[in-house]
Amino acid sequence: MKRRTFVLGAGAFTGMGIVTASERWQSKQTSVSAIPATRNFTVSGKATLRQRAATKGLLYGAALQSKQLETDSVFSRAIAQECNIIVPEFELKWRTVRPSPSVYHFAPADKLLSFAHAHNMKTRGHTLVWHEDLPSWVDSALNSLNAKQILTDHISTVVKHYAGKMHSWDVVNEAIEPKDGRSDGLRNSPWLTMLGPEYIDLAFRVAAESDPKAVLTYNDFGMDYDTPFGRKKRMLVLNLLHQLKANGTPIHALGIQAHLHRDNPNFNPDSFSTFLQEVADLGLKIMITELDLTEKKLPTDTTLRDRTIAAAYEDYLTVALSQPAVIAVLTWGLSDRYTWLSTAEPRTDGAPVRPLPLDAQMKRKLAWNAIARSLDKTTQRSMIP
Ligand code: XIL
């Protein structure tokens, strides 16, 4: 029996009932064929994702690059149509924005903020402190005597340049790495080596002094699933957030990158919902900051893939958006024409990956429907944050 027939068969077998994420979790179904053929992704009305988000007082947007806006008018029109927030994919990372200790290169990011302003969009800043994408001069120049000044100057200069224009900043990105074996779970990054754990509080304080209006965010990945790694990551991130709040650090939100896998094989709606509530109980907002899905283990069949990806997004976002503290959903890219996963996680069968709401021709896919449906069924927030 061919897989496709089997999927349809499975759909018929499960009758007309929709197998919910919780039921799938309970039944420990991990096969891709767990998405019943009867599951539909119909969307009502013609509203765009930004309109559906705004109706609920939410933000929906995507990561993109300034060169994509400059060279691809079809893409930039799609961004303007679907997003009410954008985030530069790399223009505000150290390697781009600070090519040498004394040079700040703002022009590429400035273009993105100008585009956002022209289309009544907000912008996220990504990211002020990360262990990756560091320019070569950092390796050679950074030491325990100058690291505090170098980091302080960077955050102050970059944040002040955009003060009042940035919705939020990923102040510190991916600082937790359980595999590095520290009891506090901190990643052995150059910043930790040179400055100790205090670098995180320092980064947030300098950012807050530089732009008191921005939503200051700690951003990380790996918190989505009920695996030993996922549970440990959630616990360590929560511990970090507790410590920062207890210390009076000016942190306002947690960014959950949400780089999902396959068909959400270990997604447990109840434990994810509990985790989100524990974050909210700290008085923090939550943003889904880099949603996409590594689908290299999904079958080649694009119909089956699109349905599986859509189901994963709708299952995940239904839970995420049921938490009132969640204020924004951003996908890491809008169209399959531009996704980092093409190179970071290519399919073994060589087929183009299809993780994003629009296909490479800017046509809406079921992933778009899944996000639209999740926005439509969530509760109204008081105001766009
Ligand atoms: C990625 C970019 O999309 C790639 O183009 C680049 O080669 C590597 O970084 N988590 C993050 C993002 O916080 O900054 C990363 O972006 C993806 C993972």
Short mmCIF file of C-alpha atoms and ligand atoms in Angstrom, two decimals:
data_model
loop_
_atom_site.label_atom_id
_atom_site.label_comp_id
_atom_site.label_asym_id
_atom_site.label_seq_id
_atom_site.Cartn_x
_atom_site.Cartn_y
_atom_site.Cartn_z
CA MET A 1 0.00 0.00 0.00
CA LYS A 2 1.51 3.30 -1.07
CA ARG A 3 2.05 5.79 1.74
CA ARG A 4 -0.41 8.24 0.20
CA THR A 5 -3.16 5.64 0.00
CA PHE A 6 -2.31 4.63 3.53
CA VAL A 7 -2.64 8.24 4.69
CA LEU A 8 -6.06 8.52 3.10
CA GLY A 9 -6.88 5.14 4.57
CA ALA A 10 -5.75 6.32 7.97
CA GLY A 11 -7.93 9.36 7.50
CA ALA A 12 -10.93 7.18 6.71
CA PHE A 13 -10.00 4.81 9.54
CA THR A 14 -10.07 7.56 12.11
CA GLY A 15 -13.52 8.43 10.82
CA MET A 16 -14.59 12.05 10.61
CA GLY A 17 -13.18 13.05 13.98
CA ILE A 18 -10.18 15.42 14.03
CA VAL A 19 -7.29 13.90 15.92
CA THR A 20 -6.20 16.74 18.18
CA ALA A 21 -2.63 17.39 19.18
CA SER A 22 -3.37 16.13 22.67
CA GLU A 23 -4.95 12.94 21.37
CA ARG A 24 -2.00 12.42 19.05
CA TRP A 25 0.32 12.98 21.99
CA GLN A 26 -1.65 10.53 24.09
CA SER A 27 -1.58 7.97 21.36
CA LYS A 28 2.16 8.63 20.99
CA GLN A 29 1.58 8.71 17.27
CA THR A 30 4.81 9.89 15.73
CA SER A 31 4.26 8.67 12.21
CA VAL A 32 3.80 11.32 9.59
CA SER A 33 0.66 9.48 8.57
CA ALA A 34 -0.90 10.57 11.87
CA ILE A 35 -2.38 13.59 10.08
CA PRO A 36 -5.83 12.35 9.11
CA ALA A 37 -6.77 13.07 5.51
CA THR A 38 -10.02 14.45 6.94
CA ARG A 39 -8.18 17.24 8.77
CA ASN A 40 -8.97 20.45 6.94
CA PHE A 41 -7.21 23.81 6.99
CA THR A 42 -9.99 25.97 5.65
CA VAL A 43 -9.73 29.69 6.33
CA SER A 44 -12.64 32.13 6.41
CA GLY A 45 -12.45 35.49 4.67
CA LYS A 46 -9.70 37.13 2.66
CA ALA A 47 -7.81 38.94 5.41
CA THR A 48 -4.02 38.81 5.36
CA LEU A 49 -1.97 37.50 8.26
CA ARG A 50 -1.15 41.02 9.44
CA GLN A 51 -4.87 41.91 9.36
CA ARG A 52 -5.84 38.77 11.24
CA ALA A 53 -3.12 39.43 13.83
CA ALA A 54 -4.07 43.11 14.21
CA THR A 55 -7.75 42.16 14.69
CA LYS A 56 -6.66 40.26 17.80
CA GLY A 57 -4.16 42.91 18.98
CA LEU A 58 -1.26 40.67 17.96
CA LEU A 59 1.77 40.98 15.70
CA TYR A 60 2.63 38.61 12.85
CA GLY A 61 5.80 39.00 10.87
CA ALA A 62 8.92 37.51 9.41
CA ALA A 63 12.68 37.70 9.17
CA LEU A 64 14.10 39.08 5.95
CA GLN A 65 17.18 40.67 4.42
CA SER A 66 17.52 44.21 3.07
CA LYS A 67 18.95 42.91 -0.22
CA GLN A 68 15.78 40.84 -0.74
CA LEU A 69 13.69 44.01 -0.46
CA GLU A 70 15.96 45.84 -2.89
CA THR A 71 16.03 43.14 -5.56
CA ASP A 72 12.68 41.34 -5.28
CA SER A 73 9.59 43.53 -5.63
CA VAL A 74 7.19 40.56 -5.57
CA PHE A 75 8.67 39.47 -2.25
CA SER A 76 8.69 42.94 -0.72
CA ARG A 77 5.01 43.34 -1.72
CA ALA A 78 4.23 40.06 0.02
CA ILE A 79 6.05 41.21 3.16
CA ALA A 80 4.12 44.49 3.18
CA GLN A 81 0.86 42.60 2.68
CA GLU A 82 1.32 39.89 5.30
CA CYS A 83 3.50 41.38 8.06
CA ASN A 84 3.02 44.07 10.68
CA ILE A 85 6.46 43.40 12.18
CA ILE A 86 9.78 42.43 10.61
CA VAL A 87 13.19 41.40 11.92
CA PRO A 88 16.52 41.73 10.05
CA GLU A 89 17.86 38.23 9.44
CA PHE A 90 21.51 39.32 9.85
CA GLU A 91 21.86 43.10 9.39
CA LEU A 92 22.05 43.75 13.16
CA LYS A 93 24.36 40.87 14.01
CA TRP A 94 27.88 41.84 15.06
CA ARG A 95 29.58 40.64 11.87
CA THR A 96 27.43 42.97 9.75
CA VAL A 97 26.80 45.92 12.02
CA ARG A 98 30.31 46.18 13.51
CA PRO A 99 32.92 45.08 10.97
CA SER A 100 35.70 46.56 13.07
CA PRO A 101 35.93 47.85 16.67
CA SER A 102 35.44 51.49 15.64
CA VAL A 103 33.11 51.03 12.64
CA TYR A 104 29.32 50.67 12.89
CA HIS A 105 27.57 49.82 9.60
CA PHE A 106 23.91 50.74 10.02
CA ALA A 107 22.92 51.29 6.38
CA PRO A 108 21.50 47.80 5.62
CA ALA A 109 19.37 47.71 8.78
CA ASP A 110 18.37 51.35 8.27
CA LYS A 111 16.83 50.33 4.92
CA LEU A 112 14.75 47.68 6.63
CA LEU A 113 13.52 50.12 9.26
CA SER A 114 12.65 52.66 6.55
CA PHE A 115 10.66 49.99 4.72
CA ALA A 116 8.91 49.05 7.96
CA HIS A 117 8.06 52.67 8.70
CA ALA A 118 6.73 53.21 5.17
CA HIS A 119 4.41 50.22 5.58
CA ASN A 120 3.29 50.93 9.13
CA MET A 121 5.18 47.97 10.53
CA LYS A 122 7.18 47.48 13.70
CA THR A 123 10.73 46.14 13.76
CA ARG A 124 12.53 43.72 16.07
CA GLY A 125 16.28 44.04 16.69
CA HIS A 126 18.24 40.77 16.46
CA THR A 127 20.63 40.41 18.28
CA LEU A 128 22.84 42.38 20.66
CA VAL A 129 24.74 39.50 22.31
CA TRP A 130 25.26 36.11 20.62
CA HIS A 131 28.11 33.62 20.43
CA GLU A 132 27.75 33.27 16.65
CA ASP A 133 28.23 35.67 13.71
CA LEU A 134 31.02 37.49 15.54
CA PRO A 135 33.50 39.37 13.33
CA SER A 136 37.04 38.03 13.28
CA TRP A 137 38.37 41.03 15.20
CA VAL A 138 36.43 39.93 18.30
CA ASP A 139 38.41 36.70 18.58
CA SER A 140 41.71 38.56 18.41
CA ALA A 141 40.80 41.72 20.33
CA LEU A 142 38.43 40.60 23.12
CA ASN A 143 39.95 39.93 26.55
CA SER A 144 38.86 40.01 30.18
CA LEU A 145 40.15 43.58 30.57
CA ASN A 146 38.31 45.17 27.61
CA ALA A 147 35.28 42.89 27.15
CA LYS A 148 32.96 44.93 29.38
CA GLN A 149 33.75 48.16 27.53
CA ILE A 150 33.50 46.53 24.10
CA LEU A 151 30.11 44.99 24.93
CA THR A 152 28.79 48.15 26.61
CA ASP A 153 29.89 50.36 23.70
CA HIS A 154 28.28 47.98 21.19
CA ILE A 155 24.91 47.77 22.88
CA SER A 156 24.79 51.45 23.72
CA THR A 157 25.79 52.60 20.21
CA VAL A 158 23.47 50.21 18.34
CA VAL A 159 20.42 50.60 20.59
CA LYS A 160 20.74 54.41 20.74
CA HIS A 161 20.92 54.52 16.94
CA TYR A 162 17.43 53.00 16.82
CA ALA A 163 16.05 54.38 20.08
CA GLY A 164 12.30 54.88 19.88
CA LYS A 165 12.07 53.03 16.56
CA MET A 166 12.57 49.42 17.70
CA HIS A 167 9.61 47.43 19.03
CA SER A 168 11.86 44.96 20.80
CA TRP A 169 15.42 43.70 20.99
CA ASP A 170 16.75 40.21 21.34
CA VAL A 171 19.25 41.47 23.90
CA VAL A 172 20.84 38.07 24.58
CA ASN A 173 20.45 35.13 22.18
CA GLU A 174 20.97 31.43 22.99
CA ALA A 175 22.88 31.83 26.27
CA ILE A 176 21.67 28.46 27.62
CA GLU A 177 23.40 25.27 26.44
CA PRO A 178 22.77 22.25 28.72
CA LYS A 179 25.47 20.26 26.91
CA ASP A 180 28.15 22.62 28.28
CA GLY A 181 27.53 21.04 31.67
CA ARG A 182 27.36 24.11 33.92
CA SER A 183 24.89 23.92 36.81
CA ASP A 184 23.37 27.21 35.62
CA GLY A 185 23.20 25.83 32.08
CA LEU A 186 25.04 28.83 30.63
CA ARG A 187 26.77 28.35 27.29
CA ASN A 188 30.57 28.58 27.31
CA SER A 189 30.52 31.64 25.03
CA PRO A 190 33.28 34.27 24.72
CA TRP A 191 31.03 36.61 26.75
CA LEU A 192 30.77 34.15 29.64
CA THR A 193 34.48 33.41 29.50
CA MET A 194 35.46 37.09 29.58
CA LEU A 195 32.76 38.54 31.83
CA GLY A 196 31.18 35.71 33.80
CA PRO A 197 27.39 35.21 34.12
CA GLU A 198 26.98 38.93 34.89
CA TYR A 199 27.27 39.72 31.15
CA ILE A 200 23.57 38.99 30.76
CA ASP A 201 22.40 41.49 33.38
CA LEU A 202 24.90 44.04 32.02
CA ALA A 203 23.54 43.67 28.48
CA PHE A 204 19.95 44.23 29.56
CA ARG A 205 20.82 47.22 31.75
CA VAL A 206 22.79 48.97 28.99
CA ALA A 207 19.99 48.26 26.49
CA ALA A 208 17.36 49.65 28.91
CA GLU A 209 19.40 52.82 29.49
CA SER A 210 19.85 53.22 25.73
CA ASP A 211 16.17 52.77 24.79
CA PRO A 212 13.69 52.74 27.70
CA LYS A 213 10.81 52.07 25.27
CA ALA A 214 12.02 48.85 23.69
CA VAL A 215 10.72 45.43 24.83
CA LEU A 216 13.90 43.71 26.01
CA THR A 217 13.90 40.01 25.24
CA TYR A 218 15.89 36.91 26.06
CA ASN A 219 15.73 34.68 22.95
CA ASP A 220 16.49 30.96 22.69
CA PHE A 221 15.61 27.68 20.97
CA GLY A 222 14.87 24.09 22.05
CA MET A 223 11.97 24.75 24.43
CA ASP A 224 9.23 23.22 22.25
CA TYR A 225 9.25 19.50 22.92
CA ASP A 226 8.89 17.01 25.77
CA THR A 227 12.30 15.42 25.33
CA PRO A 228 15.03 15.15 27.97
CA PHE A 229 16.82 18.05 26.23
CA GLY A 230 13.62 20.09 25.91
CA ARG A 231 12.64 19.63 29.54
CA LYS A 232 16.15 20.53 30.75
CA LYS A 233 16.31 23.57 28.47
CA ARG A 234 12.94 24.83 29.71
CA MET A 235 14.04 24.38 33.34
CA LEU A 236 17.35 26.19 32.79
CA VAL A 237 15.74 29.05 30.86
CA LEU A 238 13.11 29.43 33.60
CA ASN A 239 15.86 29.47 36.24
CA LEU A 240 17.70 32.18 34.31
CA LEU A 241 14.53 34.25 33.96
CA HIS A 242 13.77 33.83 37.69
CA GLN A 243 17.28 34.98 38.59
CA LEU A 244 17.15 37.97 36.26
CA LYS A 245 13.77 39.07 37.61
CA ALA A 246 14.91 38.56 41.22
CA ASN A 247 18.00 40.62 40.42
CA GLY A 248 15.92 43.48 39.06
CA THR A 249 17.30 43.04 35.54
CA PRO A 250 15.18 45.07 33.05
CA ILE A 251 13.92 42.08 31.03
CA HIS A 252 10.42 42.21 29.56
CA ALA A 253 9.95 39.13 27.38
CA LEU A 254 11.04 35.64 26.44
CA GLY A 255 11.59 34.94 22.75
CA ILE A 256 10.89 31.31 21.82
CA GLN A 257 12.55 30.64 18.46
CA ALA A 258 10.28 27.64 17.68
CA HIS A 259 12.42 25.93 15.04
CA LEU A 260 10.14 22.89 14.88
CA HIS A 261 11.00 19.42 13.63
CA ARG A 262 9.30 16.96 11.27
CA ASP A 263 5.78 16.48 12.53
CA ASN A 264 6.21 17.76 16.10
CA PRO A 265 7.11 14.23 17.24
CA ASN A 266 7.37 15.12 20.94
CA PHE A 267 5.02 18.06 21.21
CA ASN A 268 3.00 17.85 24.43
CA PRO A 269 0.40 20.63 24.47
CA ASP A 270 -0.15 20.38 28.22
CA SER A 271 3.49 20.68 29.29
CA PHE A 272 4.19 23.42 26.72
CA SER A 273 1.17 25.34 27.99
CA THR A 274 2.41 24.91 31.58
CA PHE A 275 5.85 26.21 30.57
CA LEU A 276 4.32 29.28 28.93
CA GLN A 277 2.27 29.96 32.05
CA GLU A 278 5.37 29.69 34.25
CA VAL A 279 7.04 32.33 32.06
CA ALA A 280 3.94 34.53 32.15
CA ASP A 281 3.79 34.19 35.95
CA LEU A 282 7.15 36.00 36.03
CA GLY A 283 5.40 39.01 34.53
CA LEU A 284 7.07 38.46 31.15
CA LYS A 285 5.57 38.71 27.69
CA ILE A 286 6.32 35.93 25.18
CA MET A 287 7.11 36.11 21.47
CA ILE A 288 7.37 33.23 19.02
CA THR A 289 10.36 34.70 17.23
CA GLU A 290 11.69 32.34 14.50
CA LEU A 291 8.98 29.81 13.63
CA ASP A 292 9.87 27.36 10.89
CA LEU A 293 10.17 23.57 10.54
CA THR A 294 13.01 21.24 9.57
CA GLU A 295 11.25 18.81 7.24
CA LYS A 296 14.16 16.86 5.81
CA LYS A 297 12.75 13.65 7.30
CA LEU A 298 9.31 14.14 5.81
CA PRO A 299 8.34 12.25 2.63
CA THR A 300 9.00 13.83 -0.75
CA ASP A 301 5.30 14.14 -1.57
CA THR A 302 4.60 17.88 -1.30
CA THR A 303 0.90 17.46 -0.54
CA LEU A 304 1.70 15.25 2.44
CA ARG A 305 4.55 17.53 3.51
CA ASP A 306 2.45 20.69 3.33
CA ARG A 307 -0.30 19.07 5.36
CA THR A 308 2.12 17.78 7.98
CA ILE A 309 3.83 21.16 8.32
CA ALA A 310 0.49 22.96 8.53
CA ALA A 311 -0.72 20.58 11.23
CA ALA A 312 2.49 21.08 13.21
CA TYR A 313 2.15 24.87 13.02
CA GLU A 314 -1.53 24.92 13.92
CA ASP A 315 -1.08 22.48 16.81
CA TYR A 316 1.86 24.51 18.14
CA LEU A 317 0.37 27.99 17.65
CA THR A 318 -3.03 26.98 19.02
CA VAL A 319 -1.31 26.22 22.33
CA ALA A 320 1.08 29.18 22.15
CA LEU A 321 -1.62 31.72 21.36
CA SER A 322 -3.89 30.36 24.08
CA GLN A 323 -1.42 31.98 26.50
CA PRO A 324 -2.45 35.68 26.78
CA ALA A 325 1.19 36.71 27.41
CA VAL A 326 2.05 35.74 23.83
CA ILE A 327 2.07 39.00 21.86
CA ALA A 328 3.71 38.13 18.56
CA VAL A 329 4.42 35.33 16.10
CA LEU A 330 7.24 35.68 13.57
CA THR A 331 8.32 33.08 11.07
CA TRP A 332 11.98 32.92 10.16
CA GLY A 333 11.27 34.00 6.62
CA LEU A 334 7.97 34.44 4.76
CA SER A 335 8.60 32.56 1.52
CA ASP A 336 10.35 29.31 0.65
CA ARG A 337 12.27 31.41 -1.87
CA TYR A 338 14.35 32.65 1.06
CA THR A 339 14.77 30.24 3.95
CA TRP A 340 17.97 29.50 5.82
CA LEU A 341 16.84 25.86 6.01
CA SER A 342 17.66 25.40 2.31
CA THR A 343 21.31 25.36 3.31
CA ALA A 344 21.15 24.73 7.06
CA GLU A 345 18.85 21.67 6.87
CA PRO A 346 18.57 20.56 3.21
CA ARG A 347 16.42 17.56 2.33
CA THR A 348 18.28 14.32 1.70
CA ASP A 349 16.18 13.78 -1.45
CA GLY A 350 17.37 17.13 -2.80
CA ALA A 351 13.82 18.49 -3.08
CA PRO A 352 13.42 22.18 -2.21
CA VAL A 353 12.29 22.66 1.38
CA ARG A 354 8.79 24.06 2.03
CA PRO A 355 8.77 25.36 5.64
CA LEU A 356 7.22 28.82 5.24
CA PRO A 357 3.74 30.35 4.73
CA LEU A 358 4.35 31.26 1.07
CA ASP A 359 5.92 29.04 -1.57
CA ALA A 360 8.81 30.18 -3.75
CA GLN A 361 6.31 31.80 -6.12
CA MET A 362 4.73 33.78 -3.23
CA LYS A 363 1.61 31.62 -3.30
CA ARG A 364 -0.02 30.85 0.03
CA LYS A 365 0.41 27.27 1.28
CA LEU A 366 -1.35 25.34 4.01
CA ALA A 367 1.29 26.68 6.41
CA TRP A 368 -0.25 30.10 5.73
CA ASN A 369 -3.70 28.66 6.48
CA ALA A 370 -2.44 27.16 9.72
CA ILE A 371 -1.13 30.50 10.96
CA ALA A 372 -4.30 32.28 9.81
CA ARG A 373 -6.49 29.72 11.58
CA SER A 374 -4.43 30.01 14.77
CA LEU A 375 -4.77 33.79 14.75
CA ASP A 376 -8.50 33.61 14.00
CA LYS A 377 -9.31 31.28 16.90
CA THR A 378 -7.24 32.98 19.58
CA THR A 379 -8.61 35.55 22.03
CA GLN A 380 -8.49 39.30 21.54
CA ARG A 381 -5.54 41.05 23.22
CA SER A 382 -6.06 44.48 24.75
CA MET A 383 -3.84 46.32 22.27
CA ILE A 384 -1.08 45.79 19.76
CA PRO A 385 2.00 45.60 22.00
C1 XIL B 1 20.53 32.22 10.92
C2 XIL B 1 20.37 32.91 9.57
O1 XIL B 1 19.02 32.75 9.11
C3 XIL B 1 21.33 32.28 8.59
O2 XIL B 1 21.23 32.96 7.33
C4 XIL B 1 22.75 32.37 9.12
O3 XIL B 1 23.62 31.70 8.25
C5 XIL B 1 22.83 31.72 10.51
O4 XIL B 1 21.88 32.34 11.39
N1 XIL B 1 18.72 31.21 15.51
C6 XIL B 1 18.92 32.54 15.42
C7 XIL B 1 19.13 33.18 14.11
O5 XIL B 1 18.78 33.27 16.42
O6 XIL B 1 19.95 34.35 14.19
C8 XIL B 1 19.72 32.20 13.11
O7 XIL B 1 19.69 32.84 11.85
C9 XIL B 1 18.89 30.94 13.10
C10 XIL B 1 18.91 30.27 14.44
#
